[in-house]
Amino acid sequence: MTRIRKAVLPVAGLGTRNLPAAKTTPKNLLNVFDRPMLAHVVAEGRAAGIEHFVIVLGRGQGAIEDYFDRSVELETALAEKGRTAMLETLRAEVARPGEMSFVRQMAPLGLGHAVWCARDIIGDEPFAVMLPDMLMDATPGALSQAMAAHDAVGGNIVVVEPAPDGETHKYGIVALGETAPGFHGRLRRMTGMVEKPPLGTEPSNLFISGRYILSPTVFEALAAHSRGAGGEIQLTDAMRARLDHEPFHALAYEGVTYDCGDPLGLLRANAAFALRDPDQGAAARAVLSELLNASLGA
Ligand code: G1P
């Protein structure tokens, strides 16, 4: 089976649901406990063996490139102060030489268009797509689980999970057929998919939650630049165009997803990532209980 070496991370969205925080800080650099949400997703990709990240940026998002670059000034200051642990943490975030490419999407034409902007760097090999505002807390990581599914059945893999009640119209929704062997029944052939179906028309309650492994043939479908839901060029539509030609499987991964695309989702992710932190989890629990008790009048 072809190894998946490259991942596309589309970050160009305007982040309107995270305004005003996302006005001057790119949405994907908003903090989740101790680092930007994007850094958590890059860590998940590295753990899954991704060697090259193609980050699709919008205007005004240069801080993302700086985040993954060295900061000689900070490193010197930390070294002088003997802050060795923080120095190591900082250095571990920096991209290895050639590990990241930054591509600019000139206009917010949709997720499909953002992925299409990465086509020349991806070339003719299967690749991953990771949506960085969906943090997935899982062991092994969500992308690693998708890779295992890809090793087993090949083709295209789309990670899915049940949508919150009454929210299927906000997502890409899949229709499923037969179950693949293994994976505790969590891997099933996809028979259809639709982006943001009107409520009542959804083919299931399973939504596409932000990790994909795709064949490069999806770029042929994306090249048509057809507009779909919301007038945007949708990745879901391009995948559906390939469904008659190649297999797609949906994997209901084992883990917990945090949608950081609005302030409450970001709050939930922050609390969860603080609580699970090996060094500061206990202290975080004390802080959160104190706040909750005060708020509940206990
Ligand atoms: C995108 C995808 C959608 C997916 C969702 C997950 O939608 O188009 O299929 O379910 O991400 O967050 P967006 O959130 O960009 O509207």
Tab-separated table of C-alpha atoms and ligand atoms in Angstrom:
chain	number	residue	atom	x	y	z
A	1	MET	CA	0.000	0.000	0.000
A	2	THR	CA	1.310	3.485	-0.863
A	3	ARG	CA	2.529	5.307	2.193
A	4	ILE	CA	0.806	8.633	2.871
A	5	ARG	CA	3.584	11.207	3.114
A	6	LYS	CA	1.850	14.524	2.532
A	7	ALA	CA	-1.034	16.347	4.188
A	8	VAL	CA	-2.967	19.428	3.088
A	9	LEU	CA	-4.087	21.740	5.908
A	10	PRO	CA	-6.524	24.378	4.637
A	11	VAL	CA	-6.411	27.340	6.998
A	12	ALA	CA	-7.482	30.183	4.723
A	13	GLY	CA	-11.058	30.500	6.029
A	14	LEU	CA	-12.077	33.885	7.402
A	15	GLY	CA	-13.017	32.418	10.789
A	16	THR	CA	-16.145	34.557	10.982
A	17	ARG	CA	-17.581	32.520	13.882
A	18	ASN	CA	-14.426	33.235	15.887
A	19	LEU	CA	-14.511	37.020	15.427
A	20	PRO	CA	-13.352	39.334	16.840
A	21	ALA	CA	-10.590	37.047	18.177
A	22	ALA	CA	-9.764	35.917	14.637
A	23	LYS	CA	-9.547	39.474	13.257
A	24	THR	CA	-5.804	39.877	13.707
A	25	THR	CA	-4.835	36.355	14.805
A	26	PRO	CA	-5.498	33.707	12.156
A	27	LYS	CA	-8.245	31.429	13.505
A	28	ASN	CA	-5.966	28.412	13.452
A	29	LEU	CA	-3.456	30.155	15.699
A	30	LEU	CA	-6.050	30.654	18.425
A	31	ASN	CA	-4.909	28.944	21.577
A	32	VAL	CA	-5.893	25.527	22.844
A	33	PHE	CA	-4.344	25.292	26.312
A	34	ASP	CA	-0.623	25.623	25.633
A	35	ARG	CA	-0.312	26.086	21.885
A	36	PRO	CA	-2.277	27.072	18.775
A	37	MET	CA	-4.890	24.605	17.556
A	38	LEU	CA	-2.891	24.242	14.323
A	39	ALA	CA	0.148	23.008	16.284
A	40	HIS	CA	-1.934	20.214	17.858
A	41	VAL	CA	-3.033	19.095	14.393
A	42	VAL	CA	0.515	19.192	12.988
A	43	ALA	CA	1.581	17.024	15.961
A	44	GLU	CA	-1.180	14.530	15.076
A	45	GLY	CA	0.074	14.494	11.469
A	46	ARG	CA	3.708	14.002	12.490
A	47	ALA	CA	2.687	11.118	14.761
A	48	ALA	CA	0.940	9.521	11.762
A	49	GLY	CA	4.149	9.740	9.707
A	50	ILE	CA	3.361	12.818	7.600
A	51	GLU	CA	6.618	14.161	6.182
A	52	HIS	CA	5.325	17.198	4.341
A	53	PHE	CA	2.568	19.612	5.308
A	54	VAL	CA	1.039	21.844	2.650
A	55	ILE	CA	-0.587	24.711	4.508
A	56	VAL	CA	-3.069	26.664	2.397
A	57	LEU	CA	-3.109	30.211	3.733
A	58	GLY	CA	-5.262	33.244	3.133
A	59	ARG	CA	-4.189	36.872	3.140
A	60	GLY	CA	-2.858	38.227	6.409
A	61	GLN	CA	-1.933	34.801	7.781
A	62	GLY	CA	1.849	35.169	7.621
A	63	ALA	CA	2.027	34.619	11.392
A	64	ILE	CA	1.381	30.934	10.652
A	65	GLU	CA	4.651	30.714	8.690
A	66	ASP	CA	6.446	32.509	11.519
A	67	TYR	CA	5.026	30.094	14.094
A	68	PHE	CA	6.766	27.156	12.428
A	69	ASP	CA	10.007	29.099	11.868
A	70	ARG	CA	12.773	29.580	14.422
A	71	SER	CA	12.742	32.582	16.701
A	72	VAL	CA	16.432	33.190	17.278
A	73	GLU	CA	15.714	36.030	19.685
A	74	LEU	CA	13.469	33.895	21.903
A	75	GLU	CA	15.817	30.919	21.741
A	76	THR	CA	18.787	33.080	22.775
A	77	ALA	CA	16.845	34.592	25.658
A	78	LEU	CA	15.675	31.185	26.915
A	79	ALA	CA	19.207	29.749	26.612
A	80	GLU	CA	20.659	32.678	28.573
A	81	LYS	CA	18.093	32.177	31.327
A	82	GLY	CA	18.732	28.432	31.444
A	83	ARG	CA	15.088	27.672	30.512
A	84	THR	CA	16.122	24.429	28.819
A	85	ALA	CA	12.751	22.649	28.883
A	86	MET	CA	10.922	25.578	27.264
A	87	LEU	CA	13.738	25.930	24.734
A	88	GLU	CA	13.259	22.281	23.735
A	89	THR	CA	9.480	22.764	23.504
A	90	LEU	CA	9.941	25.788	21.277
A	91	ARG	CA	12.438	24.043	19.010
A	92	ALA	CA	10.229	20.964	18.630
A	93	GLU	CA	7.507	23.148	17.075
A	94	VAL	CA	9.788	24.403	14.313
A	95	ALA	CA	9.384	22.757	10.899
A	96	ARG	CA	12.229	20.545	9.794
A	97	PRO	CA	13.964	21.831	6.636
A	98	GLY	CA	11.569	21.300	3.726
A	99	GLU	CA	8.803	19.867	5.939
A	100	MET	CA	6.290	22.608	5.156
A	101	SER	CA	5.094	24.390	2.056
A	102	PHE	CA	2.848	27.416	2.224
A	103	VAL	CA	0.432	28.048	-0.619
A	104	ARG	CA	-1.819	31.043	-0.806
A	105	GLN	CA	-5.494	30.781	-1.677
A	106	MET	CA	-6.241	34.187	-3.197
A	107	ALA	CA	-9.994	34.112	-2.600
A	108	PRO	CA	-12.177	32.188	-0.126
A	109	LEU	CA	-13.863	30.010	-2.733
A	110	GLY	CA	-14.388	26.984	-0.521
A	111	LEU	CA	-12.663	23.962	0.987
A	112	GLY	CA	-12.478	22.162	-2.362
A	113	HIS	CA	-10.733	25.139	-3.935
A	114	ALA	CA	-8.286	25.351	-1.019
A	115	VAL	CA	-7.330	21.687	-1.456
A	116	TRP	CA	-7.042	22.167	-5.234
A	117	CYS	CA	-4.518	24.979	-4.596
A	118	ALA	CA	-2.153	22.283	-3.222
A	119	ARG	CA	-2.329	20.039	-6.318
A	120	ASP	CA	1.124	20.757	-7.754
A	121	ILE	CA	2.874	20.112	-4.444
A	122	ILE	CA	0.923	16.901	-3.811
A	123	GLY	CA	1.509	15.589	-7.345
A	124	ASP	CA	0.430	12.069	-8.204
A	125	GLU	CA	0.285	10.327	-4.833
A	126	PRO	CA	-2.458	9.712	-2.280
A	127	PHE	CA	-2.477	12.326	0.454
A	128	ALA	CA	-4.175	13.354	3.670
A	129	VAL	CA	-6.389	16.365	4.334
A	130	MET	CA	-6.630	17.618	7.923
A	131	LEU	CA	-9.090	20.351	8.908
A	132	PRO	CA	-7.245	22.171	11.692
A	133	ASP	CA	-10.284	23.583	13.482
A	134	MET	CA	-11.366	20.035	14.310
A	135	LEU	CA	-9.152	18.809	17.147
A	136	MET	CA	-9.298	15.079	17.634
A	137	ASP	CA	-8.178	13.607	20.912
A	138	ALA	CA	-7.445	9.952	20.234
A	139	THR	CA	-4.825	7.248	20.817
A	140	PRO	CA	-3.601	6.404	18.259
A	141	GLY	CA	-4.382	9.733	16.608
A	142	ALA	CA	-7.327	10.087	14.239
A	143	LEU	CA	-5.083	10.321	11.164
A	144	SER	CA	-3.127	7.245	12.294
A	145	GLN	CA	-6.438	5.368	12.563
A	146	ALA	CA	-7.353	6.533	9.035
A	147	MET	CA	-3.928	5.348	7.787
A	148	ALA	CA	-4.563	1.894	9.305
A	149	ALA	CA	-7.892	1.781	7.457
A	150	HIS	CA	-6.129	2.831	4.258
A	151	ASP	CA	-3.553	0.054	4.739
A	152	ALA	CA	-6.438	-2.414	5.050
A	153	VAL	CA	-8.763	-1.393	2.211
A	154	GLY	CA	-6.873	1.200	0.114
A	155	GLY	CA	-8.741	3.820	-1.877
A	156	ASN	CA	-10.154	6.851	-0.105
A	157	ILE	CA	-10.848	7.082	3.625
A	158	VAL	CA	-13.068	9.707	5.246
A	159	VAL	CA	-13.267	9.977	9.042
A	160	VAL	CA	-16.862	10.381	10.251
A	161	GLU	CA	-18.797	10.576	13.494
A	162	PRO	CA	-22.378	11.164	14.637
A	163	ALA	CA	-23.496	14.770	14.248
A	164	PRO	CA	-24.958	16.551	17.261
A	165	ASP	CA	-28.773	16.362	17.236
A	166	GLY	CA	-30.349	18.630	14.646
A	167	GLU	CA	-27.012	19.771	13.184
A	168	THR	CA	-26.567	17.551	10.120
A	169	HIS	CA	-27.289	20.544	7.858
A	170	LYS	CA	-23.998	22.148	8.965
A	171	TYR	CA	-21.743	19.372	7.671
A	172	GLY	CA	-20.912	16.917	4.908
A	173	ILE	CA	-23.072	13.819	5.536
A	174	VAL	CA	-22.359	10.301	4.295
A	175	ALA	CA	-24.496	7.342	3.203
A	176	LEU	CA	-23.040	3.936	4.065
A	177	GLY	CA	-23.122	0.410	2.656
A	178	GLU	CA	-21.379	-2.793	3.617
A	179	THR	CA	-19.054	-3.121	6.591
A	180	ALA	CA	-15.377	-3.893	5.944
A	181	PRO	CA	-13.763	-6.685	7.975
A	182	GLY	CA	-11.988	-5.702	11.206
A	183	PHE	CA	-12.073	-2.248	12.766
A	184	HIS	CA	-14.862	-3.407	15.132
A	185	GLY	CA	-17.438	-2.671	12.446
A	186	ARG	CA	-16.317	0.968	12.313
A	187	LEU	CA	-15.167	0.907	8.674
A	188	ARG	CA	-17.893	0.915	6.028
A	189	ARG	CA	-18.100	1.401	2.308
A	190	MET	CA	-19.543	4.791	1.373
A	191	THR	CA	-22.422	4.824	-1.079
A	192	GLY	CA	-23.091	8.550	-1.115
A	193	MET	CA	-22.285	11.904	0.423
A	194	VAL	CA	-23.859	15.321	0.394
A	195	GLU	CA	-22.621	18.681	1.645
A	196	LYS	CA	-24.904	20.500	4.078
A	197	PRO	CA	-28.176	18.707	3.242
A	198	PRO	CA	-31.351	20.545	4.273
A	199	LEU	CA	-32.692	19.101	7.561
A	200	GLY	CA	-34.857	16.080	6.912
A	201	THR	CA	-33.023	15.083	3.712
A	202	GLU	CA	-29.792	13.814	5.319
A	203	PRO	CA	-28.893	10.233	4.322
A	204	SER	CA	-27.599	9.447	7.858
A	205	ASN	CA	-26.481	11.298	10.974
A	206	LEU	CA	-22.785	10.687	10.263
A	207	PHE	CA	-20.800	13.757	9.340
A	208	ILE	CA	-17.402	14.171	7.719
A	209	SER	CA	-15.376	15.348	10.640
A	210	GLY	CA	-12.079	16.551	9.263
A	211	ARG	CA	-9.543	13.840	8.389
A	212	TYR	CA	-9.365	12.380	4.898
A	213	ILE	CA	-7.050	10.189	2.852
A	214	LEU	CA	-7.632	10.892	-0.807
A	215	SER	CA	-6.463	9.665	-4.159
A	216	PRO	CA	-4.917	12.425	-6.340
A	217	THR	CA	-7.716	11.796	-8.858
A	218	VAL	CA	-9.835	14.090	-6.669
A	219	PHE	CA	-7.910	16.986	-8.247
A	220	GLU	CA	-9.483	16.114	-11.628
A	221	ALA	CA	-12.935	16.536	-10.092
A	222	LEU	CA	-11.892	19.726	-8.257
A	223	ALA	CA	-10.561	21.212	-11.503
A	224	ALA	CA	-14.153	21.567	-12.742
A	225	HIS	CA	-14.589	24.335	-10.122
A	226	SER	CA	-18.294	23.494	-9.809
A	227	ARG	CA	-20.070	25.489	-7.132
A	228	GLY	CA	-22.057	23.633	-4.507
A	229	ALA	CA	-23.544	24.389	-1.086
A	230	GLY	CA	-23.180	28.057	-0.134
A	231	GLY	CA	-21.929	28.863	-3.656
A	232	GLU	CA	-18.536	27.353	-2.727
A	233	ILE	CA	-16.320	24.780	-4.433
A	234	GLN	CA	-16.900	21.830	-2.104
A	235	LEU	CA	-14.518	18.953	-1.427
A	236	THR	CA	-17.525	16.732	-0.690
A	237	ASP	CA	-18.885	17.305	-4.222
A	238	ALA	CA	-15.525	16.406	-5.792
A	239	MET	CA	-15.335	13.216	-3.724
A	240	ARG	CA	-18.872	12.291	-4.717
A	241	ALA	CA	-17.915	12.748	-8.373
A	242	ARG	CA	-15.228	10.073	-7.852
A	243	LEU	CA	-17.496	7.663	-5.970
A	244	ASP	CA	-18.541	5.745	-9.116
A	245	HIS	CA	-14.905	5.296	-10.133
A	246	GLU	CA	-13.038	4.324	-6.963
A	247	PRO	CA	-13.773	3.064	-3.450
A	248	PHE	CA	-14.474	5.373	-0.526
A	249	HIS	CA	-14.720	4.074	3.030
A	250	ALA	CA	-15.962	5.946	6.084
A	251	LEU	CA	-14.151	5.302	9.349
A	252	ALA	CA	-15.960	6.050	12.616
A	253	TYR	CA	-12.736	6.737	14.492
A	254	GLU	CA	-12.318	6.086	18.211
A	255	GLY	CA	-11.740	9.346	20.056
A	256	VAL	CA	-13.283	12.686	20.934
A	257	THR	CA	-13.599	15.595	18.507
A	258	TYR	CA	-13.493	19.251	19.538
A	259	ASP	CA	-14.911	21.642	16.957
A	260	CYS	CA	-12.952	24.829	17.643
A	261	GLY	CA	-14.888	26.820	15.060
A	262	ASP	CA	-16.725	28.998	17.601
A	263	PRO	CA	-15.973	30.440	21.071
A	264	LEU	CA	-17.781	27.733	23.068
A	265	GLY	CA	-16.166	24.926	21.084
A	266	LEU	CA	-12.799	26.554	21.668
A	267	LEU	CA	-13.550	26.837	25.383
A	268	ARG	CA	-14.456	23.145	25.535
A	269	ALA	CA	-11.233	22.201	23.723
A	270	ASN	CA	-9.168	24.405	26.033
A	271	ALA	CA	-10.663	22.824	29.150
A	272	ALA	CA	-10.278	19.285	27.805
A	273	PHE	CA	-6.670	19.738	26.666
A	274	ALA	CA	-5.776	21.374	29.988
A	275	LEU	CA	-7.371	18.529	31.978
A	276	ARG	CA	-5.512	15.827	30.057
A	277	ASP	CA	-2.128	17.556	30.307
A	278	PRO	CA	0.268	15.246	32.167
A	279	ASP	CA	2.004	18.065	34.065
A	280	GLN	CA	-0.729	20.604	34.607
A	281	GLY	CA	-3.930	18.519	34.464
A	282	ALA	CA	-4.371	18.395	38.235
A	283	ALA	CA	-3.837	22.143	38.594
A	284	ALA	CA	-6.252	22.755	35.708
A	285	ARG	CA	-8.877	20.614	37.444
A	286	ALA	CA	-8.524	22.737	40.585
A	287	VAL	CA	-8.886	25.972	38.581
A	288	LEU	CA	-11.940	24.744	36.708
A	289	SER	CA	-13.652	23.332	39.814
A	290	GLU	CA	-13.102	26.570	41.659
A	291	LEU	CA	-14.663	28.550	38.816
A	292	LEU	CA	-17.572	26.143	38.478
A	293	ASN	CA	-18.258	26.040	42.190
A	294	ALA	CA	-18.203	29.822	42.385
A	295	SER	CA	-20.507	30.087	39.386
A	296	LEU	CA	-22.916	27.486	40.823
A	297	GLY	CA	-22.867	29.239	44.203
A	298	ALA	CA	-21.511	26.133	45.964
B	1	G1P	C1	-16.248	21.444	6.044
B	1	G1P	C2	-16.627	20.329	5.059
B	1	G1P	C3	-17.710	19.437	5.658
B	1	G1P	C4	-17.267	18.916	6.999
B	1	G1P	C5	-16.869	20.082	7.908
B	1	G1P	C6	-16.278	19.585	9.227
B	1	G1P	O1	-17.344	22.318	6.178
B	1	G1P	O2	-17.068	20.905	3.850
B	1	G1P	O3	-17.997	18.377	4.787
B	1	G1P	O4	-18.302	18.152	7.583
B	1	G1P	O5	-15.877	20.922	7.297
B	1	G1P	O6	-16.051	20.683	10.082
B	1	G1P	P1	-17.178	23.812	6.795
B	1	G1P	O7	-17.003	23.618	8.277
B	1	G1P	O8	-15.971	24.404	6.152
B	1	G1P	O9	-18.442	24.518	6.468
